[in-house]
Amino acid sequence: MPLVMKWVGHIEEGIIDDRLVSYTDFLASFSAMLGYELKETEGEDSYDGFSLFSTKYAKPYVRDHVIHQGMSGLLSFRKCDWKLINGSGKGFCDEYGYVFENVNEKYQLFNMKDDIQEIRDVCKDYPELVKVIKEELDTLVKQGFSR
């Protein structure tokens, strides 16, 4: 989802920045802006992106991944230009919500730089990449935080 910002005197007009951003980063970013240092147990998935909001802030923004969870619990993992969806994503909506078939039997992989609409699943073209990204996702899920 695009993020559009304006802050006169801090963000230059007309700048387009294609770095990966998560709304969870607002906590760490605004905490940094206010001079509050987050404890290890606060905002465990929030990265300091204050440099996105102000050219006067020197600390670099380091996010390279985002975990998303859908209504059904289906996870997707954005890693740089790649997005891995943990499951087929095919299902139906009934009176109780979304029900997915074969959720953990198939993955989908998309190159978000070349295929922002997620039309071409390239999972079969990059089996080793799927394995590496899936292992990183599993590690993050098991540890319970990503920062």
Coordinates of N, CA and C in Angstrom, one line a residue:
M1 N 0.8 -1.2 0.0 CA 0.0 0.0 0.0 C 0.9 1.2 0.0
P2 N 0.6 2.2 -0.8 CA 1.4 3.4 -0.9 C 1.3 4.2 0.4
L3 N 2.4 4.9 0.7 CA 2.4 5.8 1.9 C 2.7 7.2 1.3
V4 N 1.8 8.1 1.5 CA 2.0 9.5 1.1 C 2.1 10.4 2.3
M5 N 3.2 11.2 2.3 CA 3.5 12.0 3.4 C 3.8 13.4 3.0
K6 N 3.5 14.4 3.9 CA 3.9 15.8 3.7 C 4.3 16.3 5.1
W7 N 5.5 16.9 5.2 CA 5.9 17.5 6.4 C 6.9 18.7 6.0
V8 N 6.3 19.9 5.9 CA 7.0 21.0 5.4 C 8.3 21.2 6.3
G9 N 9.4 21.4 5.6 CA 10.7 21.6 6.2 C 11.4 20.4 6.6
H10 N 10.8 19.2 6.4 CA 11.4 17.9 6.7 C 11.5 17.0 5.6
I11 N 10.4 16.9 4.8 CA 10.3 16.0 3.7 C 10.3 16.8 2.4
E12 N 11.2 16.5 1.5 CA 11.3 17.3 0.2 C 10.1 17.0 -0.6
E13 N 9.6 18.0 -1.3 CA 8.4 17.7 -2.2 C 8.9 16.9 -3.4
G14 N 8.0 16.1 -3.9 CA 8.2 15.3 -5.1 C 9.1 14.1 -5.0
I15 N 9.5 13.8 -3.8 CA 10.4 12.6 -3.6 C 9.6 11.4 -3.7
I16 N 10.1 10.4 -4.4 CA 9.5 9.1 -4.5 C 10.5 8.1 -3.9
D17 N 10.1 7.4 -2.9 CA 11.0 6.4 -2.2 C 10.3 5.1 -2.3
D18 N 11.0 4.1 -2.9 CA 10.4 2.8 -3.0 C 10.8 1.8 -2.0
R19 N 11.4 2.3 -0.8 CA 11.7 1.4 0.3 C 10.4 0.7 0.9
L20 N 10.6 -0.5 1.4 CA 9.5 -1.2 2.0 C 9.2 -0.6 3.4
V21 N 7.9 -0.3 3.6 CA 7.5 0.4 4.8 C 6.3 -0.4 5.4
S22 N 6.2 -0.5 6.7 CA 5.1 -1.1 7.4 C 4.5 0.0 8.4
Y23 N 3.2 0.0 8.5 CA 2.6 0.9 9.4 C 3.0 0.6 10.9
T24 N 3.5 -0.6 11.1 CA 3.9 -0.9 12.5 C 5.2 -0.1 12.8
D25 N 5.9 0.4 11.8 CA 7.1 1.2 12.0 C 6.8 2.6 12.6
F26 N 5.5 3.0 12.6 CA 5.2 4.3 13.1 C 5.5 4.4 14.6
L27 N 5.3 3.3 15.3 CA 5.6 3.4 16.8 C 7.1 3.7 17.0
A28 N 8.0 2.9 16.4 CA 9.4 3.2 16.6 C 9.9 4.5 16.0
S29 N 9.3 4.9 14.9 CA 9.6 6.1 14.2 C 9.2 7.3 15.0
F30 N 8.0 7.4 15.5 CA 7.5 8.5 16.3 C 8.2 8.5 17.7
S31 N 8.5 7.4 18.2 CA 9.2 7.3 19.5 C 10.6 8.0 19.3
A32 N 11.3 7.6 18.2 CA 12.6 8.3 17.9 C 12.4 9.8 17.8
M33 N 11.4 10.2 17.1 CA 11.1 11.6 16.9 C 11.0 12.3 18.2
L34 N 10.3 11.7 19.2 CA 10.1 12.3 20.5 C 11.2 12.0 21.5
G35 N 12.3 11.3 21.0 CA 13.4 11.0 21.9 C 13.2 9.9 22.9
Y36 N 12.2 9.1 22.7 CA 11.9 7.9 23.5 C 12.5 6.7 23.0
E37 N 13.3 6.0 23.8 CA 13.9 4.8 23.3 C 13.0 3.6 23.7
L38 N 12.6 2.8 22.7 CA 11.7 1.7 23.0 C 12.5 0.6 23.8
K39 N 11.8 0.0 24.7 CA 12.3 -1.2 25.4 C 12.3 -2.4 24.5
E40 N 13.0 -3.4 24.8 CA 13.1 -4.6 24.0 C 11.7 -5.2 23.8
T41 N 10.8 -5.1 24.8 CA 9.5 -5.7 24.8 C 8.4 -4.8 24.2
E42 N 8.8 -3.6 23.7 CA 7.9 -2.6 23.1 C 8.0 -2.6 21.6
G43 N 7.0 -2.7 20.9 CA 7.0 -2.6 19.4 C 8.0 -3.6 18.8
E44 N 7.9 -4.8 19.1 CA 8.9 -5.9 18.7 C 9.0 -6.0 17.2
D45 N 8.0 -5.5 16.5 CA 8.0 -5.6 15.0 C 8.1 -4.3 14.4
S46 N 8.4 -3.2 15.2 CA 8.5 -1.9 14.7 C 9.9 -1.4 14.5
Y47 N 10.2 -0.9 13.3 CA 11.6 -0.4 13.0 C 11.6 1.1 12.9
D48 N 12.7 1.7 13.3 CA 12.8 3.1 13.3 C 12.9 3.6 11.9
G49 N 11.9 4.2 11.4 CA 11.9 4.8 10.0 C 11.8 6.3 10.0
F50 N 12.3 6.9 11.1 CA 12.2 8.4 11.2 C 12.9 9.1 10.0
S51 N 13.9 8.4 9.5 CA 14.7 9.0 8.4 C 13.8 9.1 7.1
L52 N 12.7 8.3 7.1 CA 11.8 8.4 6.0 C 11.0 9.8 6.0
F53 N 10.8 10.3 7.3 CA 10.0 11.5 7.5 C 10.9 12.7 7.5
S54 N 12.1 12.6 7.8 CA 13.0 13.8 7.9 C 14.4 13.6 7.4
T55 N 14.8 14.4 6.5 CA 16.2 14.3 6.0 C 17.2 14.8 7.0
K56 N 16.7 15.3 8.1 CA 17.6 15.8 9.2 C 18.0 14.7 10.2
Y57 N 17.4 13.5 10.0 CA 17.6 12.4 11.0 C 18.6 11.4 10.3
A58 N 19.7 11.2 11.0 CA 20.8 10.4 10.3 C 20.7 8.9 10.4
K59 N 20.0 8.4 11.3 CA 19.9 6.9 11.5 C 19.2 6.3 10.3
P60 N 19.8 5.3 9.6 CA 19.2 4.7 8.4 C 18.1 3.8 8.7
Y61 N 17.2 3.7 7.8 CA 16.0 2.8 7.9 C 16.4 1.5 7.3
V62 N 16.2 0.4 8.1 CA 16.8 -0.9 7.7 C 15.8 -2.0 7.4
R63 N 14.5 -1.7 7.4 CA 13.5 -2.8 7.1 C 13.7 -3.4 5.7
D64 N 13.8 -4.7 5.7 CA 13.8 -5.5 4.4 C 12.8 -6.5 4.3
H65 N 11.9 -6.6 5.3 CA 10.8 -7.6 5.3 C 9.6 -7.1 6.1
V66 N 8.4 -7.7 5.7 CA 7.2 -7.5 6.4 C 6.4 -8.8 6.4
I67 N 5.8 -9.2 7.5 CA 4.9 -10.3 7.6 C 3.5 -9.8 7.6
H68 N 2.7 -10.4 6.8 CA 1.2 -10.0 6.7 C 0.4 -11.3 7.2
Q69 N -0.7 -11.1 7.8 CA -1.6 -12.2 8.2 C -3.0 -11.8 7.7
G70 N -3.6 -12.7 6.9 CA -4.9 -12.5 6.4 C -6.0 -12.9 7.4
M71 N -7.2 -12.7 7.1 CA -8.3 -13.1 8.0 C -8.3 -14.6 8.3
S72 N -7.9 -15.4 7.4 CA -7.9 -16.9 7.7 C -6.7 -17.3 8.5
G73 N -5.8 -16.4 8.7 CA -4.5 -16.8 9.4 C -3.4 -17.1 8.4
L74 N -3.7 -17.1 7.1 CA -2.7 -17.3 6.1 C -1.7 -16.2 6.2
L75 N -0.4 -16.6 6.2 CA 0.7 -15.7 6.3 C 1.3 -15.4 4.9
S76 N 1.8 -14.2 4.7 CA 2.6 -13.9 3.6 C 3.8 -13.1 4.1
F77 N 4.9 -13.2 3.4 CA 6.2 -12.7 3.8 C 6.8 -11.9 2.7
R78 N 6.9 -10.6 2.9 CA 7.5 -9.7 1.9 C 9.0 -9.6 2.3
K79 N 9.9 -10.0 1.4 CA 11.3 -9.9 1.7 C 11.9 -9.2 0.5
C80 N 12.3 -7.9 0.7 CA 12.9 -7.1 -0.4 C 11.9 -7.1 -1.6
D81 N 12.3 -7.6 -2.8 CA 11.4 -7.5 -3.9 C 10.4 -8.8 -4.0
W82 N 10.6 -9.7 -3.1 CA 9.8 -11.0 -3.2 C 8.7 -11.0 -2.1
K83 N 7.6 -11.7 -2.5 CA 6.5 -12.0 -1.6 C 6.2 -13.4 -1.7
L84 N 6.3 -14.1 -0.5 CA 5.9 -15.5 -0.4 C 4.6 -15.6 0.3
I85 N 3.7 -16.3 -0.2 CA 2.4 -16.6 0.4 C 2.4 -18.0 0.9
N86 N 2.2 -18.2 2.1 CA 2.2 -19.6 2.7 C 0.9 -20.3 2.6
G87 N 0.6 -20.8 1.4 CA -0.6 -21.4 1.1 C -1.1 -21.1 -0.3
S88 N -2.1 -21.8 -0.8 CA -2.6 -21.6 -2.1 C -3.4 -20.3 -2.3
G89 N -4.0 -19.9 -1.2 CA -4.8 -18.7 -1.2 C -6.1 -18.9 -2.0
K90 N -6.4 -20.1 -2.4 CA -7.7 -20.4 -3.1 C -8.6 -20.9 -2.0
G91 N -9.8 -20.4 -2.1 CA -10.8 -20.8 -1.1 C -12.2 -20.2 -1.4
F92 N -13.0 -20.2 -0.4 CA -14.3 -19.6 -0.6 C -14.8 -19.0 0.7
C93 N -15.7 -18.1 0.6 CA -16.3 -17.4 1.7 C -17.6 -18.0 2.0
D94 N -17.8 -18.5 3.3 CA -19.1 -19.0 3.7 C -19.6 -18.1 4.8
E95 N -20.7 -18.5 5.5 CA -21.3 -17.7 6.5 C -20.4 -17.5 7.7
Y96 N -19.3 -18.3 7.9 CA -18.4 -18.2 9.0 C -17.1 -17.4 8.7
G97 N -16.9 -17.0 7.5 CA -15.7 -16.3 7.1 C -15.0 -17.0 6.0
Y98 N -13.7 -16.8 5.9 CA -12.9 -17.4 4.8 C -12.4 -18.8 5.2
V99 N -12.6 -19.7 4.3 CA -12.1 -21.1 4.5 C -11.2 -21.4 3.3
F100 N -9.9 -21.8 3.6 CA -9.0 -22.0 2.5 C -8.7 -23.5 2.4
E101 N -8.5 -24.0 1.2 CA -8.2 -25.4 1.0 C -6.7 -25.5 0.9
N102 N -6.1 -26.6 1.4 CA -4.7 -27.0 1.2 C -3.8 -25.8 1.6
V103 N -4.1 -25.2 2.7 CA -3.4 -24.0 3.1 C -1.9 -24.2 3.2
N104 N -1.4 -25.3 3.7 CA 0.1 -25.4 3.9 C 0.7 -26.4 2.9
E105 N -0.1 -26.7 1.8 CA 0.5 -27.6 0.8 C 1.1 -26.9 -0.4
K106 N 0.9 -25.7 -0.5 CA 1.4 -25.0 -1.7 C 1.8 -23.6 -1.2
Y107 N 2.8 -23.1 -1.9 CA 3.3 -21.7 -1.7 C 3.1 -20.9 -3.0
Q108 N 3.0 -19.6 -2.9 CA 3.0 -18.7 -4.0 C 4.2 -17.8 -3.8
L109 N 4.9 -17.5 -4.9 CA 6.0 -16.5 -4.9 C 5.8 -15.5 -6.0
F110 N 5.9 -14.2 -5.6 CA 5.8 -13.2 -6.6 C 7.0 -12.2 -6.5
N111 N 7.4 -11.7 -7.7 CA 8.4 -10.7 -7.7 C 7.7 -9.4 -7.7
M112 N 7.6 -8.7 -6.6 CA 6.8 -7.5 -6.5 C 7.3 -6.3 -7.3
K113 N 8.6 -6.3 -7.6 CA 9.2 -5.3 -8.5 C 8.7 -5.4 -9.9
D114 N 8.5 -6.6 -10.4 CA 8.1 -6.9 -11.8 C 6.6 -7.2 -11.9
D115 N 6.0 -7.6 -10.8 CA 4.6 -8.1 -10.9 C 3.8 -7.6 -9.6
I116 N 3.6 -6.3 -9.5 CA 3.0 -5.7 -8.4 C 1.5 -6.2 -8.2
Q117 N 0.9 -6.7 -9.3 CA -0.5 -7.2 -9.2 C -0.5 -8.7 -8.7
E118 N 0.6 -9.3 -8.6 CA 0.7 -10.7 -8.1 C -0.1 -11.6 -9.1
I119 N 0.3 -11.5 -10.3 CA -0.4 -12.3 -11.4 C 0.4 -13.6 -11.7
R120 N 1.7 -13.5 -11.7 CA 2.5 -14.6 -12.1 C 3.2 -15.3 -10.9
D121 N 2.8 -16.4 -10.5 CA 3.4 -17.2 -9.4 C 4.7 -17.8 -10.0
V122 N 5.8 -17.4 -9.4 CA 7.1 -17.9 -9.9 C 7.7 -19.0 -9.0
C123 N 6.9 -19.5 -8.1 CA 7.4 -20.5 -7.1 C 8.2 -21.7 -7.8
K124 N 7.7 -22.2 -8.9 CA 8.4 -23.3 -9.5 C 9.7 -22.9 -10.2
D125 N 9.8 -21.6 -10.5 CA 11.0 -21.1 -11.1 C 12.2 -20.9 -10.1
Y126 N 11.8 -20.7 -8.9 CA 12.8 -20.4 -7.8 C 12.6 -21.2 -6.6
P127 N 12.7 -22.6 -6.7 CA 12.4 -23.4 -5.5 C 13.4 -23.2 -4.3
E128 N 14.7 -22.9 -4.6 CA 15.6 -22.6 -3.6 C 15.3 -21.3 -2.8
L129 N 14.9 -20.3 -3.6 CA 14.5 -19.0 -3.0 C 13.3 -19.2 -2.1
V130 N 12.3 -20.0 -2.5 CA 11.1 -20.3 -1.7 C 11.6 -20.9 -0.4
K131 N 12.5 -21.9 -0.4 CA 13.0 -22.5 0.7 C 13.7 -21.6 1.7
V132 N 14.5 -20.7 1.2 CA 15.3 -19.7 2.0 C 14.3 -18.7 2.7
I133 N 13.3 -18.2 1.9 CA 12.4 -17.2 2.4 C 11.5 -17.9 3.4
K134 N 11.0 -19.1 3.2 CA 10.2 -19.9 4.1 C 10.9 -20.1 5.4
E135 N 12.2 -20.5 5.3 CA 12.9 -20.7 6.6 C 13.0 -19.5 7.4
E136 N 13.2 -18.3 6.8 CA 13.3 -17.1 7.5 C 11.9 -16.7 8.1
L137 N 10.9 -16.9 7.4 CA 9.5 -16.7 7.9 C 9.3 -17.6 9.1
D138 N 9.6 -18.9 9.0 CA 9.4 -19.8 10.1 C 10.2 -19.4 11.4
T139 N 11.4 -18.9 11.2 CA 12.3 -18.5 12.3 C 11.6 -17.3 13.0
L140 N 11.2 -16.3 12.2 CA 10.5 -15.1 12.8 C 9.2 -15.5 13.5
V141 N 8.4 -16.4 12.9 CA 7.2 -16.7 13.6 C 7.5 -17.5 14.9
K142 N 8.5 -18.4 14.9 CA 8.8 -19.1 16.1 C 9.4 -18.2 17.2
Q143 N 10.2 -17.2 16.9 CA 10.7 -16.3 17.9 C 9.7 -15.3 18.4
G144 N 8.6 -15.0 17.6 CA 7.6 -14.2 18.0 C 7.7 -12.7 17.8
F145 N 8.8 -12.3 17.2 CA 9.1 -10.9 16.9 C 10.1 -10.8 15.7
S146 N 10.1 -9.6 15.1 CA 11.0 -9.5 13.9 C 12.1 -8.4 14.0
R147 N 12.1 -7.7 15.2 CA 13.1 -6.7 15.3 C 14.2 -7.1 16.3

